[in-house]
CSV table of C-alpha atoms in Angstrom, one decimal:
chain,number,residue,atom,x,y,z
A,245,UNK,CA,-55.7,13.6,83.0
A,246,UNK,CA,-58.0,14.5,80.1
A,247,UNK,CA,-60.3,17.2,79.4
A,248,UNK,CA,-63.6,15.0,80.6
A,249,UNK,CA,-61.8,14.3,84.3
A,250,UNK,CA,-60.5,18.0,84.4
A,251,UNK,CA,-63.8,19.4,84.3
A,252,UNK,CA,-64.9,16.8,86.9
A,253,UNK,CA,-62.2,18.3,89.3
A,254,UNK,CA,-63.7,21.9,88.4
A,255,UNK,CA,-66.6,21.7,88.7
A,256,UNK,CA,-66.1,20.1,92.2
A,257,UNK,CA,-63.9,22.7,93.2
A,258,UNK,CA,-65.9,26.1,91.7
A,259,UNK,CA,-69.5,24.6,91.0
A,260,UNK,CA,-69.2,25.8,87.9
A,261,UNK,CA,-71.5,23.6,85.1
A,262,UNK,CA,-69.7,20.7,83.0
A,263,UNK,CA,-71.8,23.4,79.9
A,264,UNK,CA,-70.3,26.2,81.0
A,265,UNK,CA,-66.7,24.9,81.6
A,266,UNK,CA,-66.3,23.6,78.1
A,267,UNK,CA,-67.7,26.9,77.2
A,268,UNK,CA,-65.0,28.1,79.4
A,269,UNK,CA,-62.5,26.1,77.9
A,270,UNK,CA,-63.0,26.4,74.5
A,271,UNK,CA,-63.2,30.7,75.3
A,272,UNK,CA,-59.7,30.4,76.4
A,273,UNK,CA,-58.5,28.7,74.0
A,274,UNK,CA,-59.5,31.2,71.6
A,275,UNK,CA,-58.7,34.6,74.0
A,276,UNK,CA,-54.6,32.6,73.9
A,277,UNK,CA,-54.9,32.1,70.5
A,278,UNK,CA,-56.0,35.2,69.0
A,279,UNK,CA,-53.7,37.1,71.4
A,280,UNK,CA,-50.8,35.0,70.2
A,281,UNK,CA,-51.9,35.5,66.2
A,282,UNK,CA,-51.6,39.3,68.1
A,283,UNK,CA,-48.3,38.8,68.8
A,284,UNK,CA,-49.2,39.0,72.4
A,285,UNK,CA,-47.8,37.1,75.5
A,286,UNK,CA,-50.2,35.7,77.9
A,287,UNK,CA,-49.5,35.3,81.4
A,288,UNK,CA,-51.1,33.1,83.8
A,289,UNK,CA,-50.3,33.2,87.5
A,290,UNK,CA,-48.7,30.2,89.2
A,291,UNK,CA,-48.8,28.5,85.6
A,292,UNK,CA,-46.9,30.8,83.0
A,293,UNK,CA,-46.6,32.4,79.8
A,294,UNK,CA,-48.0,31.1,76.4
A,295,UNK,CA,-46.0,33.1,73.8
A,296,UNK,CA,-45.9,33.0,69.7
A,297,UNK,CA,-42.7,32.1,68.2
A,298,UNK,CA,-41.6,32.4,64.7
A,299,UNK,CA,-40.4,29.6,62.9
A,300,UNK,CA,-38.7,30.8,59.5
A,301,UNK,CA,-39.1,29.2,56.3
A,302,UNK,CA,-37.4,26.3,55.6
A,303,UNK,CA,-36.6,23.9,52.1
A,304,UNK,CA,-36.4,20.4,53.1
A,305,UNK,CA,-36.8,17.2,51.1
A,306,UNK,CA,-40.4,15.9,51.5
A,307,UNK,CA,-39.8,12.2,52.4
A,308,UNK,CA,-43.5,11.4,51.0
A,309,UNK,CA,-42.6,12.5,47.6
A,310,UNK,CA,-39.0,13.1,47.1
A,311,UNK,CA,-39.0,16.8,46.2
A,312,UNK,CA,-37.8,19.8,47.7
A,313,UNK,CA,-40.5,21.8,49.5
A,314,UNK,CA,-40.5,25.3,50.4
A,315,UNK,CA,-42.2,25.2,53.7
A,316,UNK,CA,-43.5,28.8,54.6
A,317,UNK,CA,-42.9,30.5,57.9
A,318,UNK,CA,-45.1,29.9,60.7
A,319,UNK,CA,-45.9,31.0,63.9
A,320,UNK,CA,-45.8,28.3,66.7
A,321,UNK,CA,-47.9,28.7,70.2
A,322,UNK,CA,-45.5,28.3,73.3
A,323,UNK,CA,-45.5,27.6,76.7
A,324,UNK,CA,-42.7,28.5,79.6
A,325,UNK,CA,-43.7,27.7,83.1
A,326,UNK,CA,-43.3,30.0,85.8
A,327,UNK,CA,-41.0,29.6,88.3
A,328,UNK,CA,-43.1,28.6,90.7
A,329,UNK,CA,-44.4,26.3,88.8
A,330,UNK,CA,-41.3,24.7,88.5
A,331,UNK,CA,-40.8,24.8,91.8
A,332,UNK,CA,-43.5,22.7,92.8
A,333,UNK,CA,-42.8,20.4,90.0
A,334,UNK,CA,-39.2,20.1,91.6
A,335,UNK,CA,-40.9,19.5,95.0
B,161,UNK,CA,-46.9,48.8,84.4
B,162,UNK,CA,-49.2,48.0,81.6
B,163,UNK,CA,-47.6,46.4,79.1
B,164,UNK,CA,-49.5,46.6,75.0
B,165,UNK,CA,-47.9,43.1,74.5
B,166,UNK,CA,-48.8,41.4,77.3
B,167,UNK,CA,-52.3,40.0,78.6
B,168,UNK,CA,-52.4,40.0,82.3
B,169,UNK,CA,-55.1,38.2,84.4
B,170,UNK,CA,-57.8,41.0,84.8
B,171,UNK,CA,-57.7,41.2,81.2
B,172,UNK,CA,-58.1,37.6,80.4
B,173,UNK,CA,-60.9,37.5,82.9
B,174,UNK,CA,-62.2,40.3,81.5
B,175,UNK,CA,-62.2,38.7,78.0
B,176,UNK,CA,-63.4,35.5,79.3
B,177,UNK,CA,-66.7,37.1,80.9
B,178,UNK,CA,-67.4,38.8,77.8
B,179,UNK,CA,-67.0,36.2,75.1
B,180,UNK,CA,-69.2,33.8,77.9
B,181,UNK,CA,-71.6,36.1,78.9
B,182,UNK,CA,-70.5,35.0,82.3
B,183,UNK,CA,-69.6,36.7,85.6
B,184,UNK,CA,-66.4,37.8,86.0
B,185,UNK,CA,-66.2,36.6,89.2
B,186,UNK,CA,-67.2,32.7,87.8
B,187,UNK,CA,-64.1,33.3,85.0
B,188,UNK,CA,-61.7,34.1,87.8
B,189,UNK,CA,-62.8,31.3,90.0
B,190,UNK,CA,-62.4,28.7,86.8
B,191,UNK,CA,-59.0,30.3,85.7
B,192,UNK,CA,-57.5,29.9,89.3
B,193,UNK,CA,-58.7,26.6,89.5
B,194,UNK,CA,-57.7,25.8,86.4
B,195,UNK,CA,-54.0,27.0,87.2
B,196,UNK,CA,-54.0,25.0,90.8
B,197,UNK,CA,-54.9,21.8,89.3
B,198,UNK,CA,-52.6,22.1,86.6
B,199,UNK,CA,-49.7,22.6,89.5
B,200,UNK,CA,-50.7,20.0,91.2
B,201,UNK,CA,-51.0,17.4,87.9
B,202,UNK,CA,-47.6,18.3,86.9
B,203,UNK,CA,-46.0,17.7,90.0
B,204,UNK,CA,-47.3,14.3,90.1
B,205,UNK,CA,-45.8,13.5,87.2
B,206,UNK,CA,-49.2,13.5,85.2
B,207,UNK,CA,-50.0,14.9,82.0
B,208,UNK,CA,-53.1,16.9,81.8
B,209,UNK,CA,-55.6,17.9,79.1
B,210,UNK,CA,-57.6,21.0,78.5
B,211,UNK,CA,-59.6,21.2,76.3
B,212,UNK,CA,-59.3,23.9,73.4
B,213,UNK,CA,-55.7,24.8,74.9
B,214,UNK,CA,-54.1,21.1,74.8
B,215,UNK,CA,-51.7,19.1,76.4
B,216,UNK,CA,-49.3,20.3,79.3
B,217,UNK,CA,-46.6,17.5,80.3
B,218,UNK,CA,-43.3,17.1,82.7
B,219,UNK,CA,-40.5,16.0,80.8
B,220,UNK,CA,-38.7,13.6,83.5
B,221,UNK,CA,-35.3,14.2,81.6
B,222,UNK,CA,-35.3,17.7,82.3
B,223,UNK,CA,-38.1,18.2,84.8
B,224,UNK,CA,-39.4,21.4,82.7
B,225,UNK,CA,-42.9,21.4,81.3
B,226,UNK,CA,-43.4,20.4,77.6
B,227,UNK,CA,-46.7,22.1,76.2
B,228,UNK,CA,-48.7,20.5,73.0
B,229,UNK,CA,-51.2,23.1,71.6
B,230,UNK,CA,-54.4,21.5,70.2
B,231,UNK,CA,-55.0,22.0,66.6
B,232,UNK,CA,-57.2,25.1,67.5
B,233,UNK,CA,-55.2,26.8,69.5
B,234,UNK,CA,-52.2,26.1,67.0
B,235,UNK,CA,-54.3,27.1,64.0
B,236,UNK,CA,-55.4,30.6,65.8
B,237,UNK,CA,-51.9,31.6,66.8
B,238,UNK,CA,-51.2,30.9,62.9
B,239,UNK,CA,-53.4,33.1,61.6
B,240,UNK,CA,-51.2,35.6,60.2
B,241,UNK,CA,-49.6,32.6,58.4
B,242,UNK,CA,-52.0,30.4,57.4
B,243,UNK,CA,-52.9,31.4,53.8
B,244,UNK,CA,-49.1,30.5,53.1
B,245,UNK,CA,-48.4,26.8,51.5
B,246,UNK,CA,-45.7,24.8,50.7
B,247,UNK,CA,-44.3,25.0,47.6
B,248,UNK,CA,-42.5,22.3,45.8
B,249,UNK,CA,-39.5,23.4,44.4
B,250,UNK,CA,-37.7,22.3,40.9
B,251,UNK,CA,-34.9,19.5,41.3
B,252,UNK,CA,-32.3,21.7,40.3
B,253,UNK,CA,-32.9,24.4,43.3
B,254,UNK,CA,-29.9,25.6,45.4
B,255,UNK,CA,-30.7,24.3,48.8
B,256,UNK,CA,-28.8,26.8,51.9
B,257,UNK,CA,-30.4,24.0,54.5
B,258,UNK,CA,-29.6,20.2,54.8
B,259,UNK,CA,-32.4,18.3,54.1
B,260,UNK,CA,-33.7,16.9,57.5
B,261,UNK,CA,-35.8,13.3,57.4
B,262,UNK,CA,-39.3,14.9,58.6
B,263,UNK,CA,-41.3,17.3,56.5
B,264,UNK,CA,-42.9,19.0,59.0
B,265,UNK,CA,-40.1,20.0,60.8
B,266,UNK,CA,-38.5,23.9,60.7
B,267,UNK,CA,-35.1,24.3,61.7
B,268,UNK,CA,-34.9,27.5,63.8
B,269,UNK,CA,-37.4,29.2,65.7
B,270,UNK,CA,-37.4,32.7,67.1
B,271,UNK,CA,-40.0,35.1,69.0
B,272,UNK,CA,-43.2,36.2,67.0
B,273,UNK,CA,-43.3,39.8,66.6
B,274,UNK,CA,-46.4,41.6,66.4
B,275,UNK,CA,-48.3,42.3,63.6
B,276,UNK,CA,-47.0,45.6,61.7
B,277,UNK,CA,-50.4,47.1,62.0
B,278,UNK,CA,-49.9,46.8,65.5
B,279,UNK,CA,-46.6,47.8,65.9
B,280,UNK,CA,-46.6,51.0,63.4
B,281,UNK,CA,-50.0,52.0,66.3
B,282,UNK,CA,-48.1,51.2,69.6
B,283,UNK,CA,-46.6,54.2,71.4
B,284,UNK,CA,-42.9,54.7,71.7
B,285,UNK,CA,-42.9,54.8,74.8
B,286,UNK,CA,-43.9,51.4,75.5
B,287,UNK,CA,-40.9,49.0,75.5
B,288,UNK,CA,-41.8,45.7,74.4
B,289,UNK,CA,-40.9,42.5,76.1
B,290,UNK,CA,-37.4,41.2,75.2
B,291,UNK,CA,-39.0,37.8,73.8
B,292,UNK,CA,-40.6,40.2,71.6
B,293,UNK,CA,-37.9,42.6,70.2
B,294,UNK,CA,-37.4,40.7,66.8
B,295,UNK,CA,-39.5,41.7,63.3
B,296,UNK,CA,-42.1,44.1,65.0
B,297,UNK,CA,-39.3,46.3,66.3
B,298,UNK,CA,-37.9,46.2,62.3
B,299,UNK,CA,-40.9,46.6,61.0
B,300,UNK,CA,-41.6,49.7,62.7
B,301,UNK,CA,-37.9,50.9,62.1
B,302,UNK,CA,-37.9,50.3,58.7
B,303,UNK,CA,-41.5,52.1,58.5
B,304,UNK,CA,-40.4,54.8,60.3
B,305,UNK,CA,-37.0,54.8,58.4
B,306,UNK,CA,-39.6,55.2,55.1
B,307,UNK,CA,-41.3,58.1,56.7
B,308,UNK,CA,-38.5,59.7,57.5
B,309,UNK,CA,-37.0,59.7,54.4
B,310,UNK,CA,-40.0,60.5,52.5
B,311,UNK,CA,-40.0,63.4,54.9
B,312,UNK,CA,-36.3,64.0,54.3
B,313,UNK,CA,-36.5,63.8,50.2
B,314,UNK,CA,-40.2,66.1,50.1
B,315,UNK,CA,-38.4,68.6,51.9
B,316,UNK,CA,-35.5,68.6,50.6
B,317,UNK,CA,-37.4,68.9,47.2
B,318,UNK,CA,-39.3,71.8,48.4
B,319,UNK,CA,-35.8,73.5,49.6
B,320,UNK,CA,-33.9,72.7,46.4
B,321,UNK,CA,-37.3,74.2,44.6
B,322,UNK,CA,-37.0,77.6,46.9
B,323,UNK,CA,-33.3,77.9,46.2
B,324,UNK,CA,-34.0,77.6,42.5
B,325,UNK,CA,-36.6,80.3,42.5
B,326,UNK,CA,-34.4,82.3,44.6
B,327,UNK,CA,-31.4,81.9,42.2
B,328,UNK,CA,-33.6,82.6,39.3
B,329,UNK,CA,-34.9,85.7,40.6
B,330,UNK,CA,-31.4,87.0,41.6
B,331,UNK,CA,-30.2,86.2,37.9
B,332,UNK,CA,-33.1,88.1,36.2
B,333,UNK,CA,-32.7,91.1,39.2
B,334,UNK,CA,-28.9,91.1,38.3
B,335,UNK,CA,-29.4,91.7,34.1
B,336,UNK,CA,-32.0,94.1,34.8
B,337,UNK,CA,-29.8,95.8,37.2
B,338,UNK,CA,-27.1,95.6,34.4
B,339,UNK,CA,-29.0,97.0,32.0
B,340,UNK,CA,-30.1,99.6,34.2
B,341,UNK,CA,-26.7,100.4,35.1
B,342,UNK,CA,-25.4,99.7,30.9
B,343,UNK,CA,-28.2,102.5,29.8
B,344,UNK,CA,-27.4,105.2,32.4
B,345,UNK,CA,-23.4,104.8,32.1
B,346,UNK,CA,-23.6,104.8,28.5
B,347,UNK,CA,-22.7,108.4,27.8
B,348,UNK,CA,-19.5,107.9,30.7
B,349,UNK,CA,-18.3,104.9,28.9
B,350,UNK,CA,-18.9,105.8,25.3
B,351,UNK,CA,-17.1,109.1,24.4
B,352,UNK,CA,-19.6,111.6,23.1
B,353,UNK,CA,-16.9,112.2,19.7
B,354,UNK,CA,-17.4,109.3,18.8
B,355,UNK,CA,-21.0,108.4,19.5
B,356,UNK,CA,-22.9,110.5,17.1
B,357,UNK,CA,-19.4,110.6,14.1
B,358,UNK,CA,-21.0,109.2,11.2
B,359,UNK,CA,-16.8,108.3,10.1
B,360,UNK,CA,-15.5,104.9,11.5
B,361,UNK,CA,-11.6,104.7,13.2
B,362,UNK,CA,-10.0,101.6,12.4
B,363,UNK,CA,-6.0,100.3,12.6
B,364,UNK,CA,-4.3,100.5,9.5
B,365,UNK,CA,-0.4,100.5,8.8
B,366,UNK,CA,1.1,103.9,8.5
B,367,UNK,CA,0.3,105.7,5.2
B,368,UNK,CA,3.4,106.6,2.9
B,369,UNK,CA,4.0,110.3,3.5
B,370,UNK,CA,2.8,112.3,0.4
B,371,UNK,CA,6.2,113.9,0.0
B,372,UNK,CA,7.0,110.5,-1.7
B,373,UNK,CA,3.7,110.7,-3.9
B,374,UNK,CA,4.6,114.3,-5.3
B,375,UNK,CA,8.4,113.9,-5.4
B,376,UNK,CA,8.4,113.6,-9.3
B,377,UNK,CA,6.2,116.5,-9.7
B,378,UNK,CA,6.8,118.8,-6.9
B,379,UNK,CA,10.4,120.5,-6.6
B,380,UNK,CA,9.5,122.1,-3.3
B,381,UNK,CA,10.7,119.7,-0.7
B,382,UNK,CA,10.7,122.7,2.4
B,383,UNK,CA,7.2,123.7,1.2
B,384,UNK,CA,6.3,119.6,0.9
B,385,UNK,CA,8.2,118.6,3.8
B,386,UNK,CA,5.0,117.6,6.8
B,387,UNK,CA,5.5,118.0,10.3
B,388,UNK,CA,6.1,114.4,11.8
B,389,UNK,CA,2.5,113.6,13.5
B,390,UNK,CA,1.5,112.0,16.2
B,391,UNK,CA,1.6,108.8,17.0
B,392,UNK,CA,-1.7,108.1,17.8
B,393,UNK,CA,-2.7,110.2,14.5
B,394,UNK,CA,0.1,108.1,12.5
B,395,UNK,CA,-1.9,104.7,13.2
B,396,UNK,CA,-5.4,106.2,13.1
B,397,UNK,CA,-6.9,106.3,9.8
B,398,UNK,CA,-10.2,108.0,9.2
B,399,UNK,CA,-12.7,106.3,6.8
B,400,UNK,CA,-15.9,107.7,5.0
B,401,UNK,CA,-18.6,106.5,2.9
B,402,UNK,CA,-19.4,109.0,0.0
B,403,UNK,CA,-23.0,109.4,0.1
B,404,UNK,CA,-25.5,110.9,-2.7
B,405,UNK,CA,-24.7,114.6,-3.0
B,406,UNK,CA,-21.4,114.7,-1.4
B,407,UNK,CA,-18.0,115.5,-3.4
B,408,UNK,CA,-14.7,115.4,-2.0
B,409,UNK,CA,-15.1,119.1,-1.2
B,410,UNK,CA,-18.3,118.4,1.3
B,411,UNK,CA,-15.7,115.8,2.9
B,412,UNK,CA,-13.3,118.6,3.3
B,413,UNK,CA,-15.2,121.0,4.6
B,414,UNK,CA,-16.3,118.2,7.0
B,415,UNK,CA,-13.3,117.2,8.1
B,416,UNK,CA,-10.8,120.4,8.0
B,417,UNK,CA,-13.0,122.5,9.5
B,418,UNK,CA,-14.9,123.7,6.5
B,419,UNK,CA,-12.5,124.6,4.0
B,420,UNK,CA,-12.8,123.2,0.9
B,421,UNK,CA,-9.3,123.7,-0.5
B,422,UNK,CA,-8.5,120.4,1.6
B,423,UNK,CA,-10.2,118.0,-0.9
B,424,UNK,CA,-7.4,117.8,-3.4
B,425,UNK,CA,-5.2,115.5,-0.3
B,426,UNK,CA,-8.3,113.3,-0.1
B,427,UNK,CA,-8.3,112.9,-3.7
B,428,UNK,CA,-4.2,112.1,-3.6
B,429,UNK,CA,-5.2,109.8,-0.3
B,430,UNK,CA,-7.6,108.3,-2.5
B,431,UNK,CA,-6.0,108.1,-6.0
B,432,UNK,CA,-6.6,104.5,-7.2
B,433,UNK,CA,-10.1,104.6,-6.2
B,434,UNK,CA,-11.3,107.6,-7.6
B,435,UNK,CA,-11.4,108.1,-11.7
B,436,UNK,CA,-12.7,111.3,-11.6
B,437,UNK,CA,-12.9,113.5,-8.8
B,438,UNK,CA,-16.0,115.8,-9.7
B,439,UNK,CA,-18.2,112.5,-9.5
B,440,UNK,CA,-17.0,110.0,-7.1
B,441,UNK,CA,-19.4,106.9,-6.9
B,442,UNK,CA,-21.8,106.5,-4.3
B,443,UNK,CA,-20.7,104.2,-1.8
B,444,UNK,CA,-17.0,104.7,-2.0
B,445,UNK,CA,-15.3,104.4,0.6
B,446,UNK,CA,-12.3,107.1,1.2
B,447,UNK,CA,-9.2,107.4,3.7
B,448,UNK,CA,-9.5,110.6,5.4
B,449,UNK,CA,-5.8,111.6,5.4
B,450,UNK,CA,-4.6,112.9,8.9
B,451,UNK,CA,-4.3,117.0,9.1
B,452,UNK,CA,-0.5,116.3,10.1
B,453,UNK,CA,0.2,114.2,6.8
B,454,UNK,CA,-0.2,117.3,4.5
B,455,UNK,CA,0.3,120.3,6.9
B,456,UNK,CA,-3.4,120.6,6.9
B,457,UNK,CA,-4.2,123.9,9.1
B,458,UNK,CA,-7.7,125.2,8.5
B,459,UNK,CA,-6.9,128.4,10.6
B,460,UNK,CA,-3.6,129.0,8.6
B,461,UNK,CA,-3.3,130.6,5.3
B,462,UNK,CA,0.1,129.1,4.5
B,463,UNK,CA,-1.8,125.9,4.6
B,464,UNK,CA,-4.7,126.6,2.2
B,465,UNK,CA,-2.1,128.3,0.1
B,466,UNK,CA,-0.6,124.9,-0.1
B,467,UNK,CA,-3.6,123.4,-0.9
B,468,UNK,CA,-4.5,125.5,-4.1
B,469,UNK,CA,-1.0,125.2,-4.9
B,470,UNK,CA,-1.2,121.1,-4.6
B,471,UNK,CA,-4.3,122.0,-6.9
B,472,UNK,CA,-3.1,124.1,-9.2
B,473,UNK,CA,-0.4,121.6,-10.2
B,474,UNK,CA,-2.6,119.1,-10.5
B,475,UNK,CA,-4.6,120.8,-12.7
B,476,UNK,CA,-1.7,121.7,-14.7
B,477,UNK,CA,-0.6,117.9,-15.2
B,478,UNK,CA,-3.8,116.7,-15.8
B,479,UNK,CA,-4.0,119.1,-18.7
């Protein structure tokens, strides 16, 4: 499903505008964001939890050029579903 | 129980109305839409798409959900991160990892912590989540651990500062107290004789009897013969300095209890430092024979009648 037929299904079920659920969208998206850049959790009912997670740094061999790169650390934006999220995945 | 590290729903709808200038109401209707239709994607085996978040999937292997961020959302979480670059290191660089074939991808992963800022502000009382107990946690430790030694070394300073003071002032109170003690003691401990004698006492070996001196001369060995002194006066020798205006007679009187007669034993004490005894050189310094040496007795006649007689005879041989 992408983001276009999504906010067809929204704004069938809440009436909201197609404007103001990009708006909507794109608000989350930051509010996760910033919060995870906080080192914040967020947790979303029946969905789950978007978390930060640290990823040290690490050399490797860059296969573009051959050399050894020293990749800084970085902080990577997560997602564990709830359980019963899971559950009705299962189902 | 409010949690600093977590955002809950009322929050997030909260924030959501605010950065839309929306209703609150409209932000919680879209966020539990949002959440139902999700569900109910996933469960068909569907992938979804929101926009600004990204991509949430089923993974059929291990029926969990697999979560893309879009580039937005991943660049946001990175913010504390993202002024870092790679760096390409010299050829010749000790690697610790193997080289892996992507170049994008880390090996190990482990829960953000929050920013220091933050975590030095939040309360100690508020227990973080466990996903969260890593570098925030050690941050604040070590932070604390600085305080607390910064604390530990300032006062310790300031302690090792008083006890100096204090020892300093107990020093200078103990010499003054000695001194104190040193001038008002002083005529206890110093014997009043010998504080205001102008002669000096000093150890000497024992002088050779005078009977052996006027043996050639003097055919009176019972008159001669000294009573055996003291021991203490045996080793103590009395010196004096012959100042301007003294003779050996001003030495006698001063010593033998003002007789004069006396001076002719200081002069035979004396012998090889005096040339001639009515002008002695100023400066000269004389052994004050001990009274028991000659039979010196101020109060007795006997003894001064010795004396003239020791000068008679001396004036005889000098003639």
């Amino acid at each position: 499903m992408t983001s276009k037929q999504l906010n067809l299904i929204l704004k069938e079920k809440t009436g909201i505008s197609e404007k103001n659920l990009n708006t909507l969208s794109e608000a989350l998206g930051i509010i996760i964001g910033d919060a995870m850049a906080a080192g914040k959790e967020v947790i979303l009912p029946r969905l789950g939890t978007f978390a930060p997670r640290v990823e040290d740094e690490t050399i490797l061999d860059d296969r573009t050029t051959g050399h050894k790169t020293l990749y800084p650390p970085c902080l990577k934006a997560t997602f564990a579903p709830s359980s019963s999220l899971l559950t009705l995945i299962k189902q | 129980m409010a949690n600093d590290n977590q955002l809950h729903l009322n929050a997030i709808v909260e924030k959501l109305a605010q950065s839309t200038r929306l209703d609150p109401q409209v932000a919680g209707d879209y966020i539990h839409a949002l959440t139902q239709i999700i569900g109910e994607t996933l469960a068909q085996g569907e992938e979804i798409e929101i926009g600004g978040i990204g991509v949430f999937r089923k993974s059929d292997e291990t029926s969990y959900v697999e979560f893309e961020p879009c580039n937005r959302l991943a660049q946001l979480a990175n913010a504390p991160f993202e002024t870092f670059e790679p760096v390409v290191l010299e050829e010749d660089y000790p690697v610790e990892t193997e080289g892996a074939d992507t170049s994008t991808t880390h090996t190990e992963s482990k829960p953000f912590a929050p920013e220091p800022k933050e975590a030095t502000i939040s309360e100690p009382e508020s227990e973080p989540v466990a996903a969260f107990e890593t570098e925030p946690e050690t941050i604040t430790t070590e932070n604390n651990t600085l305080q607390h030694t910064e604390m530990e070394s300032s006062s310790k300073t300031s302690s090792s500062k008083i006890f100096t003071l204090l020892f300093i002032a107990g020093l200078l109170t103990g010499i003054c107290m000695g001194f104190i003690a040193g001038f008002l003691l002083r005529p206890v401990i110093i014997p009043s004789t010998c504080a205001h004698a102008p002669t000096e006492t000093v150890e000497a070996p024992v002088q050779q009897p005078a009977t052996e001196m006027a043996a050639p001369t003097q055919p009176e060995p019972e008159v001669e013969k000294p009573q055996a002194p003291a021991p203490s006066e045996k080793s103590a020798v009395v010196l004096d300095t012959v100042k301007p205006g003294t003779f050996l007679t001003t030495l006698s009187r001063k010593h033998y209890g003002g007789r004069y007669e006396f001076w002719i034993y200081i002069y035979e004490e004396n012998k090889d430092k005096i040339a001639d005894p009515q002008n002695v050189p100023v400066g000269t310094v004389l052994v004050i024979p001990p009274r028991a040496k000659y039979g010196i007795n101020p109060g007795s006649s006997a003894s001064i009648s010795m004396a003239k007689e020791r000068l008679r005879l001396y004036e005889t041989k000098g003639e």
